[in-house]
Short mmCIF file of C-alpha atoms and ligand atoms in Angstrom, two decimals:
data_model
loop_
_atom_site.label_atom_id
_atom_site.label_comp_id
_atom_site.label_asym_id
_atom_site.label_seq_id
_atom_site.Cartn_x
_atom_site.Cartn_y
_atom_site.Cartn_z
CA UNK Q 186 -78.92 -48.71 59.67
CA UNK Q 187 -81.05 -51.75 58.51
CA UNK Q 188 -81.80 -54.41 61.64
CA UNK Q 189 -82.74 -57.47 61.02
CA UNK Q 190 -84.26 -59.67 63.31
CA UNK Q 191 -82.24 -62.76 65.01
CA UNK Q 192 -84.47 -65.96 63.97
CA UNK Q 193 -87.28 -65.85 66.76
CA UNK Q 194 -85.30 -64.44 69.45
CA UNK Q 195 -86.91 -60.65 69.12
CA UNK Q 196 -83.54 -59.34 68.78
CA UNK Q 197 -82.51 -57.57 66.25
CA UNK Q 198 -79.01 -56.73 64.49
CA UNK Q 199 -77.09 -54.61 61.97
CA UNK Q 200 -76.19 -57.05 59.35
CA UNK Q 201 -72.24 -57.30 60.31
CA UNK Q 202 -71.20 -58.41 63.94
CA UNK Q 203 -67.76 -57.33 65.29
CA UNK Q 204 -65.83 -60.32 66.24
CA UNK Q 205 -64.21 -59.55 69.52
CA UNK Q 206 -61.45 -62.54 69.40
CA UNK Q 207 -58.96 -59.76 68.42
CA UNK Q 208 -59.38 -57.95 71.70
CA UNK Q 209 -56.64 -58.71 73.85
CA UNK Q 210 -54.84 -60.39 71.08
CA UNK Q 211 -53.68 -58.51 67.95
CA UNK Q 212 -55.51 -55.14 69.38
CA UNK Q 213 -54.79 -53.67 72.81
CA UNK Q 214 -56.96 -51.88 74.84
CA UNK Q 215 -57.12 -48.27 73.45
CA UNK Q 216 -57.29 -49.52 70.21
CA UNK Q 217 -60.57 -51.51 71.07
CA UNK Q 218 -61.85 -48.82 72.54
CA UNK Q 219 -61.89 -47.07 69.25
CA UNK Q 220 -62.70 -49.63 67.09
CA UNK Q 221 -66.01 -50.45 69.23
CA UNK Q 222 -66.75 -46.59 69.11
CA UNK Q 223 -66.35 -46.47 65.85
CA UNK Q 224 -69.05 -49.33 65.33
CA UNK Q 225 -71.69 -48.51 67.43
CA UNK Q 226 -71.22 -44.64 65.74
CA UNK Q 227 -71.91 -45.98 62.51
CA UNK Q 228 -75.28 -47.69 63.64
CA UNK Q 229 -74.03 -51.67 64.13
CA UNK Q 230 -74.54 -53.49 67.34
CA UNK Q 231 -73.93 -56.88 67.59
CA UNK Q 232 -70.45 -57.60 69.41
CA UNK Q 233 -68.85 -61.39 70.03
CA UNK Q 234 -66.79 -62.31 72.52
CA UNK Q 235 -66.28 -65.77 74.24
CA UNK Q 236 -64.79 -66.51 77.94
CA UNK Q 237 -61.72 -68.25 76.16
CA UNK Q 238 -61.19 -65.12 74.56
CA UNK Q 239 -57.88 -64.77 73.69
CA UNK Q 240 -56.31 -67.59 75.85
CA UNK Q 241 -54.26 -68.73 73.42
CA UNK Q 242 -52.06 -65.68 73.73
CA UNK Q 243 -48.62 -66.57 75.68
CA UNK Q 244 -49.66 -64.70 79.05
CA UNK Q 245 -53.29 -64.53 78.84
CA UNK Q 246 -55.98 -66.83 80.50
CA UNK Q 247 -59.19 -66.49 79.09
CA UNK Q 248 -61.83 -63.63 79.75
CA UNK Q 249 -59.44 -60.88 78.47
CA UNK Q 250 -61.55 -59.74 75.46
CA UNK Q 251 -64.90 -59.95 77.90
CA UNK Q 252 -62.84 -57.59 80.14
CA UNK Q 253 -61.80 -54.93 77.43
CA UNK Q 254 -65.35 -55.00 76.56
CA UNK Q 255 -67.04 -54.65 79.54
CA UNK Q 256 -64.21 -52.03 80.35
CA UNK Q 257 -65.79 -50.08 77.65
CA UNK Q 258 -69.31 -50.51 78.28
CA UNK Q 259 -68.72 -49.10 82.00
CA UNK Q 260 -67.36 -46.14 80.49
CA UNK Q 261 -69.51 -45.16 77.48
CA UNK Q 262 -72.80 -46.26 79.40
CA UNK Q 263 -74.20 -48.22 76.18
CA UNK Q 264 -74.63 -51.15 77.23
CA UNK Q 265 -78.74 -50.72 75.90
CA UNK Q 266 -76.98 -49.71 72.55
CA UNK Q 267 -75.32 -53.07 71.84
CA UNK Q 268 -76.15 -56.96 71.69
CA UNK Q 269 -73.31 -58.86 73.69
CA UNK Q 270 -73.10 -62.12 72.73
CA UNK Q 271 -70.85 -64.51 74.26
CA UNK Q 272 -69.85 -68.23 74.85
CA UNK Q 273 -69.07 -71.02 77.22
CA UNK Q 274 -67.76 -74.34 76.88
CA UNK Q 275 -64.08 -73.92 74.92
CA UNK Q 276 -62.67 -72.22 77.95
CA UNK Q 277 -60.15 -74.88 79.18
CA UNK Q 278 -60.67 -74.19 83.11
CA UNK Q 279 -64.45 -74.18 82.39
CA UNK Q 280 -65.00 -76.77 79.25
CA UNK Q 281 -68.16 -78.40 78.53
CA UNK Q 282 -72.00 -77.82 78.78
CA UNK Q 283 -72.64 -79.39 82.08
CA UNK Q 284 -74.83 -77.56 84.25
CA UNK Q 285 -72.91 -76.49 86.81
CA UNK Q 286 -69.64 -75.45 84.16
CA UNK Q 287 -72.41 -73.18 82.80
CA UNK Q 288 -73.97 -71.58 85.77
CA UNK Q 289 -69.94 -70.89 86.73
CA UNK Q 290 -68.84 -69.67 83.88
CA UNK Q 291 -71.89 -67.73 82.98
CA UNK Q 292 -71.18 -65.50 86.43
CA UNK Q 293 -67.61 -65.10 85.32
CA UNK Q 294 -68.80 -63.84 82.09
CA UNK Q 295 -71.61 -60.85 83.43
CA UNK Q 296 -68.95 -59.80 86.00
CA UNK Q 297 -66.26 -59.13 83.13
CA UNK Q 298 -68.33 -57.71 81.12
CA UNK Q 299 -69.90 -55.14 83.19
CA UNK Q 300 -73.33 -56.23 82.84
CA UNK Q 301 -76.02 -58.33 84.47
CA UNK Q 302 -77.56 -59.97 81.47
CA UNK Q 303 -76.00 -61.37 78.07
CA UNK Q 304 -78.18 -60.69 74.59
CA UNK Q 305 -76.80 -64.25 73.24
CA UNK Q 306 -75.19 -67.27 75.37
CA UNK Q 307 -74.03 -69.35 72.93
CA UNK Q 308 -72.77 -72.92 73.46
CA UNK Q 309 -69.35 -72.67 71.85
CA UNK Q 310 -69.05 -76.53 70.75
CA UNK Q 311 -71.09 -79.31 71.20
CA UNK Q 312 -70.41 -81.39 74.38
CA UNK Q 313 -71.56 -85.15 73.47
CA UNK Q 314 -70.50 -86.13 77.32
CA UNK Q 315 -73.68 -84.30 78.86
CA UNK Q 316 -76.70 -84.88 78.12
CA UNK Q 317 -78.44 -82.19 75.58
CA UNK Q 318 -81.57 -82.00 78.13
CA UNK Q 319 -79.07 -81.36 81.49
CA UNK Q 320 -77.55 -78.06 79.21
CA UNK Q 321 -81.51 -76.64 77.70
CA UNK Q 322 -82.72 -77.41 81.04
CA UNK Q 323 -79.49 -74.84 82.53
CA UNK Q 324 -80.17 -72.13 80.06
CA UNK Q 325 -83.65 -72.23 80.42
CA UNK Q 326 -83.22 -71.48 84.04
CA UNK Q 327 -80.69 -68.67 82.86
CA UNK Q 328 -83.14 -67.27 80.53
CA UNK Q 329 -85.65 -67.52 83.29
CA UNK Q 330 -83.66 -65.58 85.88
CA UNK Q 331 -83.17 -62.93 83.02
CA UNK Q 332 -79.49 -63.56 82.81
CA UNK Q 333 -79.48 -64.60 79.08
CA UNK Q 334 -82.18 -63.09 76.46
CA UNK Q 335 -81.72 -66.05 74.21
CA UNK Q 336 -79.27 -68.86 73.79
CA UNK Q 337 -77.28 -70.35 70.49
CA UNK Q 338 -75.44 -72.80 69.00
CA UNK Q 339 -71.80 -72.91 67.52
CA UNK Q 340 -69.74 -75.56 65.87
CA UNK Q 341 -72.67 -78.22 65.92
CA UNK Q 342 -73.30 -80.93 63.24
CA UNK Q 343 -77.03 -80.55 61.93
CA UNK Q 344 -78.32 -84.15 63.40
CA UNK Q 345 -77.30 -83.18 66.97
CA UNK Q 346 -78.44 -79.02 66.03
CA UNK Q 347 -81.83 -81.39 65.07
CA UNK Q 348 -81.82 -83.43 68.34
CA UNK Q 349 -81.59 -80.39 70.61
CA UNK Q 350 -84.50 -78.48 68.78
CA UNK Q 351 -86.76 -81.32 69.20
CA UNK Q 352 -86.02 -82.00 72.36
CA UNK Q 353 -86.95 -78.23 73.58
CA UNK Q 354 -89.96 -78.58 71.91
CA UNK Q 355 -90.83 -81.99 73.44
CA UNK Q 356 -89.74 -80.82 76.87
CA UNK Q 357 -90.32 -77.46 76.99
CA UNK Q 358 -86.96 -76.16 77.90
CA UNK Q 359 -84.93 -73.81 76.16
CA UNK Q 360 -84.70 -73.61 72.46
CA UNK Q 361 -81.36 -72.65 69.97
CA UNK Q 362 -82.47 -69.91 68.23
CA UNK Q 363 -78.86 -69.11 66.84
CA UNK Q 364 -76.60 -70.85 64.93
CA UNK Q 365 -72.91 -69.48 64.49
CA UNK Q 366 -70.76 -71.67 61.80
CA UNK Q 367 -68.15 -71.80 60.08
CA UNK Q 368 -68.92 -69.85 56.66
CA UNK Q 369 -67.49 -67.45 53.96
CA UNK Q 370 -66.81 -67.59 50.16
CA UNK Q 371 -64.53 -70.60 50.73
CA UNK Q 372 -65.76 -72.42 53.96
CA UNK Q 373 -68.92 -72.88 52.47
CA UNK Q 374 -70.04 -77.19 52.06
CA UNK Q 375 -70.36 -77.96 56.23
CA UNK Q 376 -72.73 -75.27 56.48
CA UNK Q 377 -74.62 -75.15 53.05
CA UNK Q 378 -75.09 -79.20 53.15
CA UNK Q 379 -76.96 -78.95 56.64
CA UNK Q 380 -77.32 -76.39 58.90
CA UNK Q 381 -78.17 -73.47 56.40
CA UNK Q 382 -81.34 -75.48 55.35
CA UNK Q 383 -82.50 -76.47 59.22
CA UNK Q 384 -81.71 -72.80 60.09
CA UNK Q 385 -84.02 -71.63 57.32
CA UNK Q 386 -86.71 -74.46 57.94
CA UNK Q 387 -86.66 -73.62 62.13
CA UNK Q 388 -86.30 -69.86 61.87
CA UNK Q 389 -83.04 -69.80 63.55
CA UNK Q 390 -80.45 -66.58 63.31
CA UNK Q 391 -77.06 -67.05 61.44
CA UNK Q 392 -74.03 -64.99 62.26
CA UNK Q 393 -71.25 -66.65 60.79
CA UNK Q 394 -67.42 -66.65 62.07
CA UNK Q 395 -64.32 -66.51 59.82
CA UNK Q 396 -66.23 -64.34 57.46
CA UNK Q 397 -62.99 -62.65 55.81
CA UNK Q 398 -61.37 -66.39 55.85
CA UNK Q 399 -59.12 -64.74 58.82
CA UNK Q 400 -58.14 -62.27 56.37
CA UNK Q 401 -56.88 -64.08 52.78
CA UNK Q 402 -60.59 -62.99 51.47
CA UNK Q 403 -59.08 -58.99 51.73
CA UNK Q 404 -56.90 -60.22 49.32
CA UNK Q 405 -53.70 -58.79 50.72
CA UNK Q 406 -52.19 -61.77 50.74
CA UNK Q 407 -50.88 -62.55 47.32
CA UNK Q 408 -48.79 -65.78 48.28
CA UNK Q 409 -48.15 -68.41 50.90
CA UNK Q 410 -45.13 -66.67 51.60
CA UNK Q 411 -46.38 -63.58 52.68
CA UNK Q 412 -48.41 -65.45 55.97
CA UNK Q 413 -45.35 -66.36 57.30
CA UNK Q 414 -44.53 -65.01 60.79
CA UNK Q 415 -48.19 -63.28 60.93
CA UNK Q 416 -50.18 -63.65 63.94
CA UNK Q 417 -53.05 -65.86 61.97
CA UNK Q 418 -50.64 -67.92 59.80
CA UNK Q 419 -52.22 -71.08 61.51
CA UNK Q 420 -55.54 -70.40 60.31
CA UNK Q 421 -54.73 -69.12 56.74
CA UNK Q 422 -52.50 -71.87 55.64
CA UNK Q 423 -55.13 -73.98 53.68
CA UNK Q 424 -56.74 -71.38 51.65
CA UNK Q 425 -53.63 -70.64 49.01
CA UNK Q 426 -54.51 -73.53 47.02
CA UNK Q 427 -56.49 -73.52 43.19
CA UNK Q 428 -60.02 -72.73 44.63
CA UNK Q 429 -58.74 -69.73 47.15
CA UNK Q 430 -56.81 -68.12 44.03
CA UNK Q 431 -60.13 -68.25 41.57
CA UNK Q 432 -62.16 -66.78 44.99
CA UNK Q 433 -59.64 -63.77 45.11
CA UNK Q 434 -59.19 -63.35 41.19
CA UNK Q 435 -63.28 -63.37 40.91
CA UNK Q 436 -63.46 -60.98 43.86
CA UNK Q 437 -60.49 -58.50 42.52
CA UNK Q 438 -62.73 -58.55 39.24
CA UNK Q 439 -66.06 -57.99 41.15
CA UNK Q 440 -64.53 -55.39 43.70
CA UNK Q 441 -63.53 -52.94 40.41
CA UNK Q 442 -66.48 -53.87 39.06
CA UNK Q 443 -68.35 -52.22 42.38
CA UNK Q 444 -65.57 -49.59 43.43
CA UNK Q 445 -65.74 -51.65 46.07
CA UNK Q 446 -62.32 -53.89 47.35
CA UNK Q 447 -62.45 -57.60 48.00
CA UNK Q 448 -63.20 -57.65 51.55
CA UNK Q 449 -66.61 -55.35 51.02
CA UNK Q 450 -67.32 -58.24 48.64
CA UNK Q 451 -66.77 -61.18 50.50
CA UNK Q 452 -68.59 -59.62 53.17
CA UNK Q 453 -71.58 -58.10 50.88
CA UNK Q 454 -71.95 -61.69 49.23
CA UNK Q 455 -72.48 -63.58 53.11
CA UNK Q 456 -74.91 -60.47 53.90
CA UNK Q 457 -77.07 -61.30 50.79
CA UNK Q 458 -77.32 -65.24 51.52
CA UNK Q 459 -80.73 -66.37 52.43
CA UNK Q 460 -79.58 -68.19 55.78
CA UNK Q 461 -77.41 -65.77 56.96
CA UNK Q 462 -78.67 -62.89 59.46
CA UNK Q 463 -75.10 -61.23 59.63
CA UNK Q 464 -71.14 -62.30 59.01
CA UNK Q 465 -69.29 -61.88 62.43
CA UNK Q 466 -66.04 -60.03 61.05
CA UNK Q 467 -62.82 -58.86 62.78
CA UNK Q 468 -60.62 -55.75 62.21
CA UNK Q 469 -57.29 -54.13 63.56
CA UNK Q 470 -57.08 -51.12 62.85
CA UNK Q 471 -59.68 -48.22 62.21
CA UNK Q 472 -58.89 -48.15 58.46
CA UNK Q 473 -59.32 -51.91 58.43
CA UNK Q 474 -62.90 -50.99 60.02
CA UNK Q 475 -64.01 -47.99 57.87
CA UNK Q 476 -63.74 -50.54 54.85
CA UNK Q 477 -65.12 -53.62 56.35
CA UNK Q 478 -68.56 -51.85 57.59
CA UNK Q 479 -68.75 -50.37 54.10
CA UNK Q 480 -69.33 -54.29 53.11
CA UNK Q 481 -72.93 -53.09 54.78
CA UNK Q 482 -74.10 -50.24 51.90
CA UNK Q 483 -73.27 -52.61 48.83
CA UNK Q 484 -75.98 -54.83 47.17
CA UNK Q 485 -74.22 -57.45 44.88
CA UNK Q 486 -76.15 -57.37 41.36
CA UNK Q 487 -77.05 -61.23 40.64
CA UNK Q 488 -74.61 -61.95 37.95
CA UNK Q 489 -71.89 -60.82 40.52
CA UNK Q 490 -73.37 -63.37 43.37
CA UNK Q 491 -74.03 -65.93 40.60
CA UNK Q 492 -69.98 -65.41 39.38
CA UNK Q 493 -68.46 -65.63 42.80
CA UNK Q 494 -70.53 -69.15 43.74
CA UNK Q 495 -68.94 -70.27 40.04
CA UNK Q 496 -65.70 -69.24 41.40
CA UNK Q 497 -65.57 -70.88 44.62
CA UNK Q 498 -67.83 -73.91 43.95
N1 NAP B 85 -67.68 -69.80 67.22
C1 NAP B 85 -66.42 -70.07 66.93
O1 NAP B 85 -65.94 -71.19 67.11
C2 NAP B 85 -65.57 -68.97 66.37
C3 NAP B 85 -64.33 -69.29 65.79
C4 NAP B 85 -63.58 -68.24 65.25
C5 NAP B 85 -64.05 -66.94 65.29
N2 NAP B 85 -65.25 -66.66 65.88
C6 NAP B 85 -65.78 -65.26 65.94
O2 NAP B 85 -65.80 -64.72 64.65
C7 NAP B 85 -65.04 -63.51 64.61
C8 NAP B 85 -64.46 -63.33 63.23
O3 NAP B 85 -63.37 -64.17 63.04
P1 NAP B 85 -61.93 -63.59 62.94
O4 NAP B 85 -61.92 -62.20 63.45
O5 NAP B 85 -61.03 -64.55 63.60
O6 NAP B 85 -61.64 -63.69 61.36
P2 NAP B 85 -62.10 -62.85 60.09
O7 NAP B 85 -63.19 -61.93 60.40
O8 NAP B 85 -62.26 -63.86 59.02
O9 NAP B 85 -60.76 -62.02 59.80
C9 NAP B 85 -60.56 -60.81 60.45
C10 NAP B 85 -59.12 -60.37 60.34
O10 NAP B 85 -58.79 -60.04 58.98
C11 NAP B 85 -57.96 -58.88 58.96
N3 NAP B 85 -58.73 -57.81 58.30
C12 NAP B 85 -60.02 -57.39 58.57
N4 NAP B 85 -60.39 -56.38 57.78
C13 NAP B 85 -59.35 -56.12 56.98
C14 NAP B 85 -59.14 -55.19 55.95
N5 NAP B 85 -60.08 -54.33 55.60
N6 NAP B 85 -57.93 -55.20 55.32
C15 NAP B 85 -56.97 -56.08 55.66
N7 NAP B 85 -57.11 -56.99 56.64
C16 NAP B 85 -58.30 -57.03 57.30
C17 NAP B 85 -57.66 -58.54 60.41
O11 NAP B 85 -56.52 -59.29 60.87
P3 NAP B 85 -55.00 -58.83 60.71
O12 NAP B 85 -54.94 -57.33 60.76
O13 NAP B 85 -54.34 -59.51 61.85
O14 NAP B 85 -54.56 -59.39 59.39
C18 NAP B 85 -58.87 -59.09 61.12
O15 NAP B 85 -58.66 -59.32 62.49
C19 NAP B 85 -64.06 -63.65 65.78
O16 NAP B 85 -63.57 -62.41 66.24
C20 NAP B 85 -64.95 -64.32 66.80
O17 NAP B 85 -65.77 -63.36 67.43
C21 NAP B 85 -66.01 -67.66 66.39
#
């Protein structure tokens, strides 16, 4: 399995990330268990979680996909087969970058998850209300005390991304060497405007959420109508509009094309991008899995890349 390394941080990754928001959510326990053995079987590695992870479910609190994963981790022993990466700062009990939220939280985290360092701690969303040096300053420390290999940004706007990186550099403390955004075939401006060409200037890793566009780039979704009552109707609303239905159509086309299906597609085409180091991806089910990691074997030709930016320009 090709690794590729994560900007500077000497880590390296399989270019597709499992997204562990469905842990806990719309997978339970043994189900996880399979899907992550699956995974690591196949040669990947990198695994996201976050400590609000899945709080939003009616019931749950937070730190419920950290648990099923460090749950697994206990029992398989592979914890020097995988890069955990996980968050702070979204978590309502424990919101914001302040130093001590983050030396909290970061406890909470390593105890769930069965483990006494994290690969990548990444600052879920930017905290305006504490000051950028109080949070580098933290994470160096955590870095220092070999709790965190390397830390990384998520949901940041490139002039604060900017602010941060010069300010490690000035002060020495700890530097973002990720980046997670927002970014697949149709989420593309925010991160192609700004942060895709800082990453690439700075030598900072990508792995990018919402890869499958929570699931309308799979293309089994052929209406609005067919959302309706499904656990991630929230999130797909906005994508059934005139741009979303040339994406699919140009993907359907592309997919034949490859004997490949949409999702192996959408996934293939984030994989090939310049700025990206890997998509972060989710799956359900096994068979959901087989075909998503098979996104990993196909190389888009460049009239098929060059057709699906047309499409969803
Ligand atoms: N940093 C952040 O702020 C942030 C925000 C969001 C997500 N994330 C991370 O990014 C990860 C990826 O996001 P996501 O999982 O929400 O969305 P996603 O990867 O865009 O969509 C994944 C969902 O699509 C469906 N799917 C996947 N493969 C399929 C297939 N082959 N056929 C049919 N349906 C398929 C599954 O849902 P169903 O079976 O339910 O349809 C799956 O859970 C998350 O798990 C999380 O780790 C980070």
């Amino acid at each position: 399995m090709e690794r590729r390394p994560l900007g500077r941080s000497g880590i390296e990754i399989a270019p597709l990330v499992f997204g562990g928001n469905v842990f806990g959510w719309t997978v339970d326990e043994a189900t996880s268990f399979a899907l992550l053995d699956r995974f690591v079987e196949d040669g990947f590695n990198g695994i996201d979680t976050a400590d609000s992870y899945s709080a939003w479910v009616p019931g749950n609190q937070g730190g419920e996909s950290e648990t099923i994963i460090g749950k697994w981790l206990r029992q398989r022993g592979r914890r020097d087969d995988v890069v955990v990466i996980s968050k702070v700062g979204m978590l309502e009990s424990r919101k914001g970058l302040s130093a001590a939220n983050i030396l909290t939280s970061v406890e909470e985290s390593l105890r769930r998850l069965n483990t006494d360092y994290l690969d990548v701690y990444f600052a879920h969303i930017d905290d305006e209300t504490t000051p950028l040096e109080e949070t580098l300053e933290i994470f160096l420390r955590l870095i220092q005390d070999g709790k965190v290999r390397t830390i990384g940004a998520s949901n940041y706007s490139p002039s604060r991304l900017e602010a941060a990186m010069d300010l490690a550099e000035e002060r020495g403390l700890a530097r973002y060497e990720v980046l997670q955004p927002l970014y697949n075939l149709y989420d593309r401006a925010d991160f192609e405007s700004g942060l895709a060409p800082l990453a690439q200037e700075r030598n900072i890793g990508v792995i990018c959420y919402f890869a499958l566009a929570s699931g309308f780039l799979t293309g089994k979704y052929r209406s609005k109508d067919d959302i309706e009552g499904r656990a991630r109707a929230r999130m797909l609303g906005k994508y059934f509009d005139a741009r979303g239905m040339r994406i699919l159509s140009e993907l359907r086309t592309i997919a034949e094309e490859e004997s490949a299906t949409p999702a192996q597609v959408a996934l293939a085409w984030l994989i090939s991008r310049p700025a990206v180091t890997a998509p972060i991806a989710s799956a359900t089910s096994l068979e959901q899995l087989n075909e998503i990691l098979g996104s990993a074997q196909l190389q888009l030709s460049e009239d098929a890349r060059v057709r699906l930016e047309a499409a969803s320009a």
